[in-house]
Amino acid sequence: MANINSKTGANAVLAAAAPQYKTSDATKRAYAALQKLTSSKSGVGKSIAQNLKKLTAAGDFDPNKSAYYQQAYRTLKGTYRNMANTNMLDAIAGAAANTQGFGNSYGATAGNRAYQSKMNALAAKVPSLYSAAANEFGAKKEQLANLIALQQAQQQAAIEQAQYMLGTQQKLDAARYDAAKYADNAAREQAKLWWTNYLASQ
C-alpha cells in the first residue's frame, strides 16, 4: 500500500482501481469436480445409465428368452424322454411276453401309454420349472435395481461432498474479496482525511 502521508501516496490510493472479485484456482477445481460428478458421461453416471437401460430392457419374465428356463427344460425333457423310451420298451416287451409276440396292437398301446405317462409327468413339472425360472429372473432384476440404488446413493453422496467443497471455496473467495474491499475503503477514507487535513493547514 502506498504511503498515504504525502500527496503522491494519497493520490495513488484514490486513483487505484477498486478490488475485483477473483475466483481462485481451488474454486475452479471444485467446480470442475462437481460438473464431472453430475455428468451422465462420467464413470459412475455412465454405469448408472447403462444399468438403468438394462433394467428397462429386461421387461417382464419371458420363458422363451430365459436361458435358465430353456436350459433347465431341455435337460429335464431329455431325462424324461429317456425314461419314457425305456418305459415304452419295457411295456412292449411285457406285452409281448404276455401275448407271445411283439407285433400286436396290445403291445403298441401299452408302449404308447407308458411313454405318454412319463411325458405327462414332464408336463406336470413345467409349472414349477417356470416358477423357479421366474424367481431367478426376478432375483436378478432386484439385484440390478439394488446395484443402481447403491450407485445412485454413492453418486449423490459424492455430489453433496463436492457441493460442500465448492461452497466452502466460494465463501473463502468472498471473504478475501470482502477483506480487500474493506482495506481499500479504509485506505481511501484515510487518503481523503489526509487531503482534508492538508488543505486545512494551508
CSV table of C-alpha atoms in Angstrom, one decimal:
chain,number,residue,atom,x,y,z
A,1,MET,CA,0.0,0.0,0.0
A,2,ALA,CA,1.3,3.5,-0.8
A,3,ASN,CA,2.4,5.8,1.9
A,4,ILE,CA,-0.7,8.0,2.4
A,5,ASN,CA,1.2,10.7,4.4
A,6,SER,CA,2.1,12.5,1.2
A,7,LYS,CA,0.4,14.0,-1.8
A,8,THR,CA,1.7,11.3,-4.0
A,9,GLY,CA,0.7,8.5,-1.7
A,10,ALA,CA,-2.8,9.9,-1.1
A,11,ASN,CA,-3.4,10.4,-4.8
A,12,ALA,CA,-2.1,7.0,-5.6
A,13,VAL,CA,-4.6,5.4,-3.2
A,14,LEU,CA,-7.5,7.5,-4.6
A,15,ALA,CA,-6.6,6.7,-8.2
A,16,ALA,CA,-6.1,3.0,-7.7
A,17,ALA,CA,-8.7,0.6,-9.1
A,18,ALA,CA,-11.1,-0.9,-6.7
A,19,PRO,CA,-10.6,-4.6,-5.8
A,20,GLN,CA,-12.3,-7.1,-8.1
A,21,TYR,CA,-13.8,-10.4,-7.1
A,22,LYS,CA,-11.5,-13.2,-8.0
A,23,THR,CA,-12.3,-16.9,-8.5
A,24,SER,CA,-9.5,-18.9,-7.0
A,25,ASP,CA,-7.9,-22.0,-8.7
A,26,ALA,CA,-9.2,-24.1,-5.8
A,27,THR,CA,-12.8,-22.9,-6.6
A,28,LYS,CA,-12.3,-23.7,-10.2
A,29,ARG,CA,-11.1,-27.2,-9.4
A,30,ALA,CA,-14.0,-27.8,-7.0
A,31,TYR,CA,-16.5,-26.6,-9.7
A,32,ALA,CA,-14.9,-28.9,-12.3
A,33,ALA,CA,-15.1,-31.8,-9.9
A,34,LEU,CA,-18.8,-31.2,-9.3
A,35,GLN,CA,-19.5,-30.9,-13.1
A,36,LYS,CA,-17.8,-34.2,-13.6
A,37,LEU,CA,-19.9,-36.0,-11.0
A,38,THR,CA,-23.2,-34.7,-12.3
A,39,SER,CA,-22.4,-35.6,-15.9
A,40,SER,CA,-24.0,-38.7,-17.4
A,41,LYS,CA,-20.7,-39.3,-19.2
A,42,SER,CA,-18.7,-39.7,-16.0
A,43,GLY,CA,-17.7,-43.2,-14.8
A,44,VAL,CA,-20.4,-43.6,-12.3
A,45,GLY,CA,-23.0,-41.7,-14.3
A,46,LYS,CA,-22.3,-43.8,-17.3
A,47,SER,CA,-22.6,-47.0,-15.3
A,48,ILE,CA,-25.9,-46.0,-13.8
A,49,ALA,CA,-27.3,-45.1,-17.2
A,50,GLN,CA,-26.2,-48.5,-18.7
A,51,ASN,CA,-27.7,-50.4,-15.8
A,52,LEU,CA,-31.0,-48.4,-16.0
A,53,LYS,CA,-31.1,-49.3,-19.7
A,54,LYS,CA,-30.6,-53.0,-18.9
A,55,LEU,CA,-33.3,-52.9,-16.2
A,56,THR,CA,-35.8,-51.3,-18.5
A,57,ALA,CA,-35.0,-53.7,-21.4
A,58,ALA,CA,-35.4,-56.7,-19.1
A,59,GLY,CA,-39.2,-56.1,-19.0
A,60,ASP,CA,-41.3,-59.0,-17.7
A,61,PHE,CA,-40.3,-62.6,-17.5
A,62,ASP,CA,-40.5,-64.5,-20.8
A,63,PRO,CA,-39.6,-68.2,-20.7
A,64,ASN,CA,-38.7,-68.1,-24.4
A,65,LYS,CA,-36.0,-65.6,-23.6
A,66,SER,CA,-34.8,-67.1,-20.3
A,67,ALA,CA,-31.5,-69.0,-20.7
A,68,TYR,CA,-32.1,-70.5,-17.3
A,69,TYR,CA,-35.6,-71.9,-18.2
A,70,GLN,CA,-34.6,-73.1,-21.7
A,71,GLN,CA,-31.5,-75.0,-20.4
A,72,ALA,CA,-33.4,-76.5,-17.4
A,73,TYR,CA,-36.3,-77.5,-19.7
A,74,ARG,CA,-34.0,-79.1,-22.3
A,75,THR,CA,-32.2,-81.1,-19.5
A,76,LEU,CA,-35.5,-82.2,-17.9
A,77,LYS,CA,-37.1,-83.1,-21.2
A,78,GLY,CA,-34.1,-85.2,-22.2
A,79,THR,CA,-34.2,-87.0,-18.9
A,80,TYR,CA,-37.9,-87.7,-19.1
A,81,ARG,CA,-37.8,-88.7,-22.8
A,82,ASN,CA,-35.1,-91.3,-22.0
A,83,MET,CA,-37.2,-92.6,-19.2
A,84,ALA,CA,-40.3,-92.6,-21.4
A,85,ASN,CA,-38.5,-94.6,-24.1
A,86,THR,CA,-37.2,-97.1,-21.5
A,87,ASN,CA,-40.7,-97.5,-20.1
A,88,MET,CA,-42.2,-97.8,-23.5
A,89,LEU,CA,-39.8,-100.6,-24.5
A,90,ASP,CA,-40.4,-102.3,-21.1
A,91,ALA,CA,-44.1,-102.2,-21.6
A,92,ILE,CA,-43.9,-103.5,-25.2
A,93,ALA,CA,-41.6,-106.3,-24.0
A,94,GLY,CA,-44.0,-107.1,-21.2
A,95,ALA,CA,-47.0,-107.1,-23.5
A,96,ALA,CA,-45.1,-109.4,-26.0
A,97,ALA,CA,-44.3,-111.8,-23.2
A,98,ASN,CA,-48.0,-112.0,-22.3
A,99,THR,CA,-49.2,-112.3,-25.9
A,100,GLN,CA,-46.4,-114.3,-27.3
A,101,GLY,CA,-45.2,-111.8,-29.8
A,102,PHE,CA,-44.1,-108.2,-30.5
A,103,GLY,CA,-46.1,-107.3,-33.5
A,104,ASN,CA,-49.6,-106.7,-31.9
A,105,SER,CA,-51.7,-103.7,-31.1
A,106,TYR,CA,-51.8,-104.5,-27.4
A,107,GLY,CA,-48.0,-104.1,-27.1
A,108,ALA,CA,-48.1,-100.9,-29.1
A,109,THR,CA,-50.9,-99.5,-27.0
A,110,ALA,CA,-49.1,-100.4,-23.8
A,111,GLY,CA,-45.9,-98.9,-25.0
A,112,ASN,CA,-47.6,-95.6,-26.0
A,113,ARG,CA,-49.3,-95.4,-22.7
A,114,ALA,CA,-46.0,-95.9,-20.8
A,115,TYR,CA,-44.3,-93.3,-23.0
A,116,GLN,CA,-47.1,-90.8,-22.6
A,117,SER,CA,-47.2,-91.4,-18.8
A,118,LYS,CA,-43.6,-90.1,-18.5
A,119,MET,CA,-44.2,-87.2,-20.9
A,120,ASN,CA,-47.2,-86.2,-18.8
A,121,ALA,CA,-45.0,-86.3,-15.8
A,122,LEU,CA,-42.7,-83.9,-17.6
A,123,ALA,CA,-45.6,-81.6,-18.3
A,124,ALA,CA,-46.5,-81.6,-14.6
A,125,LYS,CA,-43.0,-80.4,-13.8
A,126,VAL,CA,-43.2,-77.4,-16.2
A,127,PRO,CA,-45.2,-75.1,-13.8
A,128,SER,CA,-42.6,-75.5,-11.0
A,129,LEU,CA,-39.8,-75.0,-13.5
A,130,TYR,CA,-41.5,-71.9,-14.8
A,131,SER,CA,-41.8,-70.6,-11.3
A,132,ALA,CA,-38.2,-71.3,-10.5
A,133,ALA,CA,-37.1,-69.5,-13.7
A,134,ALA,CA,-39.4,-66.6,-13.0
A,135,ASN,CA,-38.0,-66.3,-9.4
A,136,GLU,CA,-34.4,-66.4,-10.8
A,137,PHE,CA,-35.3,-63.7,-13.3
A,138,GLY,CA,-36.9,-61.6,-10.6
A,139,ALA,CA,-33.9,-62.0,-8.3
A,140,LYS,CA,-31.6,-60.8,-11.0
A,141,LYS,CA,-33.8,-57.8,-11.7
A,142,GLU,CA,-33.9,-57.0,-8.0
A,143,GLN,CA,-30.1,-57.4,-7.7
A,144,LEU,CA,-29.6,-55.0,-10.6
A,145,ALA,CA,-32.1,-52.5,-9.1
A,146,ASN,CA,-30.3,-52.7,-5.8
A,147,LEU,CA,-27.0,-52.0,-7.6
A,148,ILE,CA,-28.5,-49.0,-9.3
A,149,ALA,CA,-29.8,-47.7,-6.0
A,150,LEU,CA,-26.4,-48.1,-4.4
A,151,GLN,CA,-24.6,-46.4,-7.3
A,152,GLN,CA,-27.1,-43.5,-7.1
A,153,ALA,CA,-26.7,-43.2,-3.4
A,154,GLN,CA,-22.9,-43.1,-3.8
A,155,GLN,CA,-23.1,-40.6,-6.6
A,156,GLN,CA,-25.4,-38.4,-4.5
A,157,ALA,CA,-23.1,-38.5,-1.5
A,158,ALA,CA,-20.1,-37.6,-3.7
A,159,ILE,CA,-22.1,-34.7,-5.3
A,160,GLU,CA,-23.1,-33.4,-1.9
A,161,GLN,CA,-19.5,-33.5,-0.8
A,162,ALA,CA,-18.4,-31.7,-4.0
A,163,GLN,CA,-21.1,-29.1,-3.5
A,164,TYR,CA,-19.9,-28.6,0.1
A,165,MET,CA,-16.3,-28.2,-1.1
A,166,LEU,CA,-17.3,-25.7,-3.8
A,167,GLY,CA,-19.4,-23.7,-1.3
A,168,THR,CA,-16.5,-23.6,1.1
A,169,GLN,CA,-14.1,-22.3,-1.6
A,170,GLN,CA,-16.6,-19.8,-2.8
A,171,LYS,CA,-17.0,-18.5,0.8
A,172,LEU,CA,-13.3,-18.2,1.1
A,173,ASP,CA,-13.1,-16.2,-2.2
A,174,ALA,CA,-15.9,-14.0,-1.0
A,175,ALA,CA,-14.2,-13.5,2.4
A,176,ARG,CA,-10.9,-12.5,0.6
A,177,TYR,CA,-12.8,-10.1,-1.6
A,178,ASP,CA,-14.6,-8.5,1.4
A,179,ALA,CA,-11.3,-8.1,3.2
A,180,ALA,CA,-9.8,-6.5,0.2
A,181,LYS,CA,-12.8,-4.1,-0.2
A,182,TYR,CA,-12.6,-3.2,3.5
A,183,ALA,CA,-8.9,-2.5,3.3
A,184,ASP,CA,-9.4,-0.5,0.1
A,185,ASN,CA,-12.3,1.6,1.6
A,186,ALA,CA,-10.3,2.2,4.8
A,187,ALA,CA,-7.3,3.4,2.7
A,188,ARG,CA,-9.4,5.7,0.6
A,189,GLU,CA,-11.0,7.2,3.7
A,190,GLN,CA,-7.6,7.7,5.2
A,191,ALA,CA,-6.4,9.4,1.9
A,192,LYS,CA,-9.4,11.7,1.9
A,193,LEU,CA,-8.8,12.6,5.5
A,194,TRP,CA,-5.1,13.3,4.7
A,195,TRP,CA,-6.2,15.7,2.0
A,196,THR,CA,-8.8,17.4,4.2
A,197,ASN,CA,-6.2,18.0,6.9
A,198,TYR,CA,-3.6,19.1,4.4
A,199,LEU,CA,-5.9,21.6,2.8
A,200,ALA,CA,-7.0,22.9,6.2
A,201,SER,CA,-3.4,23.5,7.1
A,202,GLN,CA,-2.6,25.7,4.1
